[in-house]
Amino acid sequence: MIYLEYVILLVIVGLLIYIKGALDLLGSIFMIIMGIIIIFTAGVNWLLLIFAFLILGLIFTKYKHEYKKKMGIYEGTRSVKNVISNGIVPFVMAAFGNYAGFIGSIAVATSDTLASEIGVVDKNPRLITTFKKVPPGTDGGISPVGTAAGIVGAGVIGIIAYFLGISTDPFTALKIAVISGTFGCFVDSILGAVLESRNYLTNEHVNLLATVSGAILGILIV
């Protein structure tokens, strides 16, 4: 059965991600379980869009990682909390076959990841709520470079979603991804500045709420 081949491939990918240190063991196992369910409920192409997010995240996490380490802002191995906070909303959207919410939530996760990993090297970020200069890596800090990277990342997700057939209209896919992704990325920054910085929310809570906002907006757009 063709599904079995994809399940085996998914397990191999999960193991490689664990061996490479991108995810811890529990995170890799949880990713595999969610992936298997998506294969049987929504289809392989929906899972491939999540893989696109993972690949982009892995690539840009390594971007100037030595500099990030010196600054104390390098995220190495991610845990199951990261998998749940970024993946549970796309998982639910896929399980119910809601393509707009699915694209919107993944676009947010991608946009936020690229904005953080690329924007953090900007030495003059500003707090989104006051626009005062803050140190790189500050919760709620934004920069032109990071914002541009986030928008591009969201757009890439929209393009890939169209080519995978998740959305049959390229304009709709791009519109959902860019608008929802950018909006959710700003939601993430605002929550980071207002609530995470005061320890009312964790980074995982902020990521989850941001992907929820992207999913809702994606649904409303169509």
Phi, psi and omega in degrees: 000134187298329180298325181298323179297318180290325177296316178298317178298319179298317179297318179297315179298317179300319179293318179297319179297321178292315181297323179286349177084013179285326177229151173282176186299312182296322178296319179294318179296316180295321178297318179296317180297313179298320180297318179298317179296319179297319179304315185276342181258318184249325181123163184296321183299326177294321178294324180297328177293323175295321177298323178299317176298315181298316181295315178299318179297317180295318181297312187275347171294326179281350182297118181049045185293333178294319177296318180295323178296317179297326180279349182075026183236016181277127176263111180272256181284124178267155186254180178299332178298320178294320179297316181292314185295325180266337188252343187291324180291311174303322179300313179296317179299320179292318181300327180263002176070025180268098187292325182293314177295326179295308180298316182300316182290321178291324178298321177296311181301319180291313181301314181295319180297311181291322178298320180288312186288329179266317182294337184293342179277351174289127186277355182229056177288160178234146179291131187296334183274334183234344184064020173279148179294137179224161178295150176304139180090358179292136177301124180090001178282136179230160178211159177302319181296313180295318180297316178298318179297320179295318180295317179297316179300317178297318179298321178300319178298319178298316179297314180296321179300322178292312182294336177276353178083012179288325170236133183276352182242118183297322181295317179297315180299316181291321180296313179301311186295311185291314182292310181293317181298314180293316179299311181296326178295319177291324175300316178302315181293318180295315178297323178296317182288322187270318188248316181293322181296336179260009178065024173279331178228153173267171178299324179294320177298317181296315178299318180297312181295325179294317179292328175297316180297321179294319179296315181298313181295321178302317179295319181292328182297321182267000000 
